[in-house]
mmCIF file of C-alpha atoms and ligand atoms in Angstrom:
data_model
loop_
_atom_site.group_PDB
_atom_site.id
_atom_site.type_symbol
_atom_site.label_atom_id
_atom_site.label_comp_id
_atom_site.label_asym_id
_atom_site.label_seq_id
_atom_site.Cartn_x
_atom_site.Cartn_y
_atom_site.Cartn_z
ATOM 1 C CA UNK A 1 59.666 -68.346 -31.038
ATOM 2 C CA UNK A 2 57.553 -66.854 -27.654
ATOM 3 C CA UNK A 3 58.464 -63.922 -26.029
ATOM 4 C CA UNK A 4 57.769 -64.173 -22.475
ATOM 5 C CA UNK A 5 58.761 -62.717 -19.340
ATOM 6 C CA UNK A 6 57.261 -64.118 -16.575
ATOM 7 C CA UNK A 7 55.082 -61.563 -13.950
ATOM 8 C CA UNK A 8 57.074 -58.429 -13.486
ATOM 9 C CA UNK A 9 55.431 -54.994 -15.103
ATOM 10 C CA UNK A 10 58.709 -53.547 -14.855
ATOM 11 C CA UNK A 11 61.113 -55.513 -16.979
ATOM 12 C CA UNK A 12 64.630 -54.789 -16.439
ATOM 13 C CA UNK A 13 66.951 -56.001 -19.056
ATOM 14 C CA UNK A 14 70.610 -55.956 -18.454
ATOM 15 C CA UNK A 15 72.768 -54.758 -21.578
ATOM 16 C CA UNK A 16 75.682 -57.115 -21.822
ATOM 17 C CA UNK A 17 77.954 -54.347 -23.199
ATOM 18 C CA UNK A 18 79.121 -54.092 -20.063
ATOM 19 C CA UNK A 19 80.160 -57.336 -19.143
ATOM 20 C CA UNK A 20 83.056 -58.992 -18.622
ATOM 21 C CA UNK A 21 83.347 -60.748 -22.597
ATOM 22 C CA UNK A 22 85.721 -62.569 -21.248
ATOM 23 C CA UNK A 23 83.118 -64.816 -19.078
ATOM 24 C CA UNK A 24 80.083 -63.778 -20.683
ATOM 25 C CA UNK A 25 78.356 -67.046 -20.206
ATOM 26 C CA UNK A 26 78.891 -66.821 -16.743
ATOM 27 C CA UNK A 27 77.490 -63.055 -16.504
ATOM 28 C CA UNK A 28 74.217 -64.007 -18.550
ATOM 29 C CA UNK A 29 73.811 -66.762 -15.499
ATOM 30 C CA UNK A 30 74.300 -64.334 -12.607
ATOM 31 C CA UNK A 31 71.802 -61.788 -13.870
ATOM 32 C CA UNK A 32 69.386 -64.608 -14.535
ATOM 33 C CA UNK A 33 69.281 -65.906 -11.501
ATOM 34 C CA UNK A 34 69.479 -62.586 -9.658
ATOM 35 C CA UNK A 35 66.475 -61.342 -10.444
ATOM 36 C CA UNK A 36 66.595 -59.795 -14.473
ATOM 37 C CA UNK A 37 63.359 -60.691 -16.729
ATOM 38 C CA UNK A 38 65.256 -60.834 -20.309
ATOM 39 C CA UNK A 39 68.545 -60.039 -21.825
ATOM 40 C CA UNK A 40 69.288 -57.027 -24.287
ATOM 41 C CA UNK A 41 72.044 -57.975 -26.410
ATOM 42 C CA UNK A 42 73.538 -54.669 -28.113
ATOM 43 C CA UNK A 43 75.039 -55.434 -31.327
ATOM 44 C CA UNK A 44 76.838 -53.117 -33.417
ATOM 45 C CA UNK A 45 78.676 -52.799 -36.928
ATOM 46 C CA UNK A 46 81.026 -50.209 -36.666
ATOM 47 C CA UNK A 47 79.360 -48.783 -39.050
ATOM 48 C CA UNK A 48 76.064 -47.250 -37.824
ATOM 49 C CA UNK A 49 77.527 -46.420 -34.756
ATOM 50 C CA UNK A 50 81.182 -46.338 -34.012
ATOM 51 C CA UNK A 51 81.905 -49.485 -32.322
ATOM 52 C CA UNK A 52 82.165 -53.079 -33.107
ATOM 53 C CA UNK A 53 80.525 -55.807 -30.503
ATOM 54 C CA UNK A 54 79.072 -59.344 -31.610
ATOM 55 C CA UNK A 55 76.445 -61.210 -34.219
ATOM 56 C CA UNK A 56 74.621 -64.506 -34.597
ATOM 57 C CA UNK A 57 77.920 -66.696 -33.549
ATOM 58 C CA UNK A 58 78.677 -65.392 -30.233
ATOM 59 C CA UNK A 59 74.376 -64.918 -29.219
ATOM 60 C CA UNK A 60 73.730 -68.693 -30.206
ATOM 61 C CA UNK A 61 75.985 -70.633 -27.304
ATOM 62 C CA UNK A 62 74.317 -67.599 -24.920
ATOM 63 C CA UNK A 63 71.156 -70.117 -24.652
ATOM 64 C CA UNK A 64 72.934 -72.549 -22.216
ATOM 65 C CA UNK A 65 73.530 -70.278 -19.792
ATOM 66 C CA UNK A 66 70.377 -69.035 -19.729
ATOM 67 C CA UNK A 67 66.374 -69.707 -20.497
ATOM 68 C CA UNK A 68 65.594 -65.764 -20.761
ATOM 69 C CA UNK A 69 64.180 -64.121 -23.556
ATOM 70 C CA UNK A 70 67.288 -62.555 -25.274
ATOM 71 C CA UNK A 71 66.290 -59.332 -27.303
ATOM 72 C CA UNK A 72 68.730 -58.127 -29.470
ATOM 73 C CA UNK A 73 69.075 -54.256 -30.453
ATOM 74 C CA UNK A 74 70.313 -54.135 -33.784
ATOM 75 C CA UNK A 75 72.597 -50.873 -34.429
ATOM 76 C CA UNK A 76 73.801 -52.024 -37.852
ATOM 77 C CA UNK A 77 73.241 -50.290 -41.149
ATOM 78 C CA UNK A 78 71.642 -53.241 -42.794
ATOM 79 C CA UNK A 79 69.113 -54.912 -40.261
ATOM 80 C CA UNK A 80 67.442 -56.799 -42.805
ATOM 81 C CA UNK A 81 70.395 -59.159 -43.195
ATOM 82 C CA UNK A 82 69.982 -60.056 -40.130
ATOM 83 C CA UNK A 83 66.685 -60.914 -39.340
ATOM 84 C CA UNK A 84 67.514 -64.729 -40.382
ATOM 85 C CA UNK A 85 70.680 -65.271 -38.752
ATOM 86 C CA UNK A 86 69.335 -63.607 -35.512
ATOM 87 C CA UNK A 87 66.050 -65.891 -35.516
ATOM 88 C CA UNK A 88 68.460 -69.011 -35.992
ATOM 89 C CA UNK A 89 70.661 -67.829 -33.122
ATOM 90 C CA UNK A 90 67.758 -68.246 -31.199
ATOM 91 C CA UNK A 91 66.904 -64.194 -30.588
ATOM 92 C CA UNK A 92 63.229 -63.913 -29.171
ATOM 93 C CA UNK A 93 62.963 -60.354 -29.944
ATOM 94 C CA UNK A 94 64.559 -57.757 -32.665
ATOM 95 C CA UNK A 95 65.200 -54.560 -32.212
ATOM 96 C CA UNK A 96 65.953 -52.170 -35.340
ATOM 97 C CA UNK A 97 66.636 -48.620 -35.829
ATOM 98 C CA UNK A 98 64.058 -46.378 -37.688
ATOM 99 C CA UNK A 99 66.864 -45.059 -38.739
ATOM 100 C CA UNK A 100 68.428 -47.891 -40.896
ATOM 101 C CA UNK A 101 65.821 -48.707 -43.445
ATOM 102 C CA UNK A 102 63.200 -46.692 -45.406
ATOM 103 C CA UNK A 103 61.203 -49.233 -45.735
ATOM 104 C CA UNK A 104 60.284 -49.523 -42.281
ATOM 105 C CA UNK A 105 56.934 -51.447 -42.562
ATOM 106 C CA UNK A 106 58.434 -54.708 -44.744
ATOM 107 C CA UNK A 107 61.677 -54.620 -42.221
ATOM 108 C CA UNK A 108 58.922 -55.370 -38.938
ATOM 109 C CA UNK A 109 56.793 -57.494 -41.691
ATOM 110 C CA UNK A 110 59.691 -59.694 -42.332
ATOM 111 C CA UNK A 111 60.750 -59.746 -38.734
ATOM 112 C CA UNK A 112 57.036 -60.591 -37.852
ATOM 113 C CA UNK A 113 57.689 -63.861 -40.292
ATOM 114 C CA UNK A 114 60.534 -65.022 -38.808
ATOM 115 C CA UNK A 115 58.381 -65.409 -35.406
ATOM 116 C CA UNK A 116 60.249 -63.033 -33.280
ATOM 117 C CA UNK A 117 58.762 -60.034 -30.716
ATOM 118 C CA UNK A 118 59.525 -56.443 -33.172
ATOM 119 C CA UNK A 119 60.670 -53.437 -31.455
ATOM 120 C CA UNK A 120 62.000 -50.361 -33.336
ATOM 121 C CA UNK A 121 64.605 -48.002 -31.905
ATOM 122 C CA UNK A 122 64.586 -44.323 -31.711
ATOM 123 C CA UNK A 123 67.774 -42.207 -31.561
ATOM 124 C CA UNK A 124 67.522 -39.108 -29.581
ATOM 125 C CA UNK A 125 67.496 -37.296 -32.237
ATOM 126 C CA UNK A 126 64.778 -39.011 -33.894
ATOM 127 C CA UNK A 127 61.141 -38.019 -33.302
ATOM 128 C CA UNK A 128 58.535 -40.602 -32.372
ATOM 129 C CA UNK A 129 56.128 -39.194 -34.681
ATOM 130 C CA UNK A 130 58.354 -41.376 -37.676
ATOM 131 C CA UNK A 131 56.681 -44.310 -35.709
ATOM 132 C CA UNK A 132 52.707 -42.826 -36.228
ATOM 133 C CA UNK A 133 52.005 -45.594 -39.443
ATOM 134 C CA UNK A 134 53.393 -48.634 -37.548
ATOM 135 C CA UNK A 135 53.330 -48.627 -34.337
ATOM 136 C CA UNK A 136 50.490 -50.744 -34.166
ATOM 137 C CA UNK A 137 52.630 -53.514 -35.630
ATOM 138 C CA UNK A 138 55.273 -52.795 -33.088
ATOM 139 C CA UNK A 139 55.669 -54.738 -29.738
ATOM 140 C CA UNK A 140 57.963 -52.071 -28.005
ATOM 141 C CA UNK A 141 59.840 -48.902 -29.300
ATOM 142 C CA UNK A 142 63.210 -48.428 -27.723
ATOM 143 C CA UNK A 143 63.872 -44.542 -26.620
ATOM 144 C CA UNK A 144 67.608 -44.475 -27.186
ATOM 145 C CA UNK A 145 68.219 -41.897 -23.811
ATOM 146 C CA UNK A 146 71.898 -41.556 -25.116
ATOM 147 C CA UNK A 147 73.264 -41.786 -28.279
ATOM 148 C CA UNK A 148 73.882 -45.282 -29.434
ATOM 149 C CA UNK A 149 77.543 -47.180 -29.073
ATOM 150 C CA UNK A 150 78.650 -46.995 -26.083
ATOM 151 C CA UNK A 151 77.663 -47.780 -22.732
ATOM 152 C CA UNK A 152 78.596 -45.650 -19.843
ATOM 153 C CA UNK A 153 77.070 -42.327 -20.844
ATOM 154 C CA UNK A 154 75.100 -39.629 -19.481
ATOM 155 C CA UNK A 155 70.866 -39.656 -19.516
ATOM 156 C CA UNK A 156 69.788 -37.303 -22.084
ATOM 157 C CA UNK A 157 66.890 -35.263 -20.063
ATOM 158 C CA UNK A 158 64.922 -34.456 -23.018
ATOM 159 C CA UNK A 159 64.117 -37.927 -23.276
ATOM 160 C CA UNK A 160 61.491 -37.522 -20.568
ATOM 161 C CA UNK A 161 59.132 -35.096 -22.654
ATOM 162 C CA UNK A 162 59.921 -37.473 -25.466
ATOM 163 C CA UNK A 163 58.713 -40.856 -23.401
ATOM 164 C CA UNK A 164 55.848 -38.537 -22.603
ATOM 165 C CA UNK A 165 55.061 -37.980 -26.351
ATOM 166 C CA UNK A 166 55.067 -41.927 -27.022
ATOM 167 C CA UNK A 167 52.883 -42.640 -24.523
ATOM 168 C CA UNK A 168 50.248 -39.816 -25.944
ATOM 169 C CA UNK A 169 50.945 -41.508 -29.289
ATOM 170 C CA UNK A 170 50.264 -45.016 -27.700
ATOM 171 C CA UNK A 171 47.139 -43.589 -26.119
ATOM 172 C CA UNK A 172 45.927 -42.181 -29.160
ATOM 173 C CA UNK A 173 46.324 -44.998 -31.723
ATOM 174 C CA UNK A 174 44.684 -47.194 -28.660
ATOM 175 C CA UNK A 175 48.463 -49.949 -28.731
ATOM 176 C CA UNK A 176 47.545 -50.850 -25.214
ATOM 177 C CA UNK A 177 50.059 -53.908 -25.412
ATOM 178 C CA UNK A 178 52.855 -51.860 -26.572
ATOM 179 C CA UNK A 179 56.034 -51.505 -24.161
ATOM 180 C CA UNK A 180 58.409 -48.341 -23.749
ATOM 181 C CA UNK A 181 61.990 -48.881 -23.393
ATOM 182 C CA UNK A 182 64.732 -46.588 -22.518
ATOM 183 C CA UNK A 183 68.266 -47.648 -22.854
ATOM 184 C CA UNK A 184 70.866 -45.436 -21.829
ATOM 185 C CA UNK A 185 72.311 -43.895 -18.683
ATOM 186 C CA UNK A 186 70.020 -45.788 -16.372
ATOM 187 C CA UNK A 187 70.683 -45.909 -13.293
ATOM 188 C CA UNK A 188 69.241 -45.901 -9.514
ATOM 189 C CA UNK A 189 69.218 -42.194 -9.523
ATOM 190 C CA UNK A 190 66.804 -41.334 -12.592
ATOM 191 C CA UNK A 191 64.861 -45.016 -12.999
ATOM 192 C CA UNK A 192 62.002 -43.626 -10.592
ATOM 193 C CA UNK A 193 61.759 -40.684 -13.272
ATOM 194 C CA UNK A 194 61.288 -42.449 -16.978
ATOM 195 C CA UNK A 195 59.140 -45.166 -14.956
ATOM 196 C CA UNK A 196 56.994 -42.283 -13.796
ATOM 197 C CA UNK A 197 56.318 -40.462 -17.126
ATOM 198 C CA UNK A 198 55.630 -44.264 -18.168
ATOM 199 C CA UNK A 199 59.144 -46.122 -19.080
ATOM 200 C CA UNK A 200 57.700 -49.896 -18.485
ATOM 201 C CA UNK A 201 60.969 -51.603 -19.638
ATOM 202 C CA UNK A 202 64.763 -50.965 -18.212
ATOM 203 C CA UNK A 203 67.507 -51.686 -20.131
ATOM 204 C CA UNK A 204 71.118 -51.063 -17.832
ATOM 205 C CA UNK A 205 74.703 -51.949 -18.122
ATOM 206 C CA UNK A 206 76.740 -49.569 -16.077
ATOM 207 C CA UNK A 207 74.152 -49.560 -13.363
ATOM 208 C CA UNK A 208 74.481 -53.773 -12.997
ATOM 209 C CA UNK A 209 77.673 -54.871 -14.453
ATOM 210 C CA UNK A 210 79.614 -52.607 -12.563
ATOM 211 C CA UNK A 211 77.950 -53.265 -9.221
ATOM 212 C CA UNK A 212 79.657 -55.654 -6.935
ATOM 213 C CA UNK A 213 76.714 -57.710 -7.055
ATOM 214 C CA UNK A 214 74.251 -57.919 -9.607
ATOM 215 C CA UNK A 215 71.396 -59.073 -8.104
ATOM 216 C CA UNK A 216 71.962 -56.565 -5.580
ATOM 217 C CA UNK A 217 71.933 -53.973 -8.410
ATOM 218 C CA UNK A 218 68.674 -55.263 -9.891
ATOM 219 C CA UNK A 219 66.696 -55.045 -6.782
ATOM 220 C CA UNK A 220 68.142 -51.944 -5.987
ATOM 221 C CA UNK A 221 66.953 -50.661 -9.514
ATOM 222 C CA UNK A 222 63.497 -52.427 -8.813
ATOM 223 C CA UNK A 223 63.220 -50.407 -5.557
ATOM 224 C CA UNK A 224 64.477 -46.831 -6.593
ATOM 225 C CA UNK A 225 61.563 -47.159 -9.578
ATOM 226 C CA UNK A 226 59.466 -46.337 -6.611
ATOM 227 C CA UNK A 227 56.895 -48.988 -6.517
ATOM 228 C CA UNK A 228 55.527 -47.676 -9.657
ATOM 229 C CA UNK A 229 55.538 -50.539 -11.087
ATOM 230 C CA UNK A 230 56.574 -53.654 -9.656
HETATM 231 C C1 LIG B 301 74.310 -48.150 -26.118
HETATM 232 C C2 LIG B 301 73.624 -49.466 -25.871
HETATM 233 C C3 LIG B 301 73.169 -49.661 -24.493
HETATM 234 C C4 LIG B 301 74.260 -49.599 -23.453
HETATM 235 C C5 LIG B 301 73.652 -49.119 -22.176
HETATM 236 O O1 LIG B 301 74.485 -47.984 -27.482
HETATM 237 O O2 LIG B 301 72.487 -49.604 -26.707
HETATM 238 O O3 LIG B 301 72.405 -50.860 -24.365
HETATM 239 O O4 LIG B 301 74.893 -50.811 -23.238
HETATM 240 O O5 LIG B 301 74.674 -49.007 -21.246
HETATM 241 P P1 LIG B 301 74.542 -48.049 -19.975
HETATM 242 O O6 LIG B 301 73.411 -48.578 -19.150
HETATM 243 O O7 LIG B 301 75.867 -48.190 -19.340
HETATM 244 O O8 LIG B 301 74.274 -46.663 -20.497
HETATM 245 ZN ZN1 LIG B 302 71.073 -51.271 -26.356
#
């Protein structure tokens, strides 16, 4: 299963959290064709976090409306249960917390195995320096820049010194490859500051599914990042 995402070096991914359920198919088309470079599927166990959203059934059908790479962020107490069902449903990339299992290194092993990208999520309480053993095996680490389960919430600033400790960490350990994604509070307004302190990957559902137009949101995301990365 590839995970590839065509030419931009900024990536935005839409969250679908904040689409319309209802018509999701339809919503997974219009930010596909307007412009978005993969799709970041948030699902949740009301457990973990306090909110219940979608698994393996509902992603699956999501293919035919789209040929993006879908990435789902798993905020569910027991990832590893899902690694199968999610590489079935045809998921290109897994996302789990650090948070969820202590035994980190087998969880990105056995997502490795099942052929899918690996990224590991931080909560903003959690400090990157959990990540210092594996990040070479990773493929992104998610900065959670609000606290995971619901969209429409506020940027936590700290989350800027934190992106800023990654990227020493990434410099460090010499993961050249490895993308930073924030997910959280994104908007037009603060996208030009996480790209700057070297954010390479967007993740946004407020900021495009409540837009009149999504494409028009996208580009207008692309722009406010300030040419920093385009
Ligand atoms: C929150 C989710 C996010 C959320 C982002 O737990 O992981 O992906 O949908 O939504 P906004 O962009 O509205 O903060
Ligand atoms: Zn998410």
């Amino acid at each position: 299963m590839s995970f590839s995402v065509g030419s931009h070096s900024l990536l935005i991914a839409p969250s679908v959290l904040s689409a319309d359920f209802s018509r999701l198919g339809e919503e997974i088309r219009e930010v596909s064709e307007g412009g978005a470079d993969l799709l970041h599927l948030d699902v949740m166990d009301g457990h973990f976090v306090p909110n219940l959203t979608f698994g393996p059934p509902v992603i699956a059908p999501l293919r035919k409306w789209s040929h993006l790479p879908m990435e789902a962020h798993l905020m569910v107490s027991n990832p590893a249960s899902l690694v199968e069902p999610m590489a079935k449903a045809g998921v290109n990339r897994l996302i789990v917390h650090a948070e969820t299992d202590p035994h980190l290194h087998r969880l990105i092993e056995s997502i490795r195995i099942s052929g899918m990208s690996v990224g590991v999520a931080l909560n903003p309480s959690t400090p990157v320096a959990v990540l210092e053993e594996v990040l070479p095996l990773l493929d992104m680490v998610l900065i959670m820049t609000v606290n995971p389960g619901f969209g429409g919430q506020s940027f936590i600033e700290g989350s800027i010194s934190k992106i800023r400790r990654l990227v020493l960490m990434k410099e460090h350990l010499g993961c050249s490859r490895l993308r930073i994604e924030v997910d959280g509070g994104i908007s037009a307004r603060n996208i030009g500051q996480v790209v700057s302190v070297g954010a390479d990957t967007i993740v946004a559902g407020t900021a495009i599914f409540s837009a009149p137009s999504r494409k028009d949101a996208i580009v207008s995301l692309r722009s406010a990042a300030g040419g920093l990365l385009v």
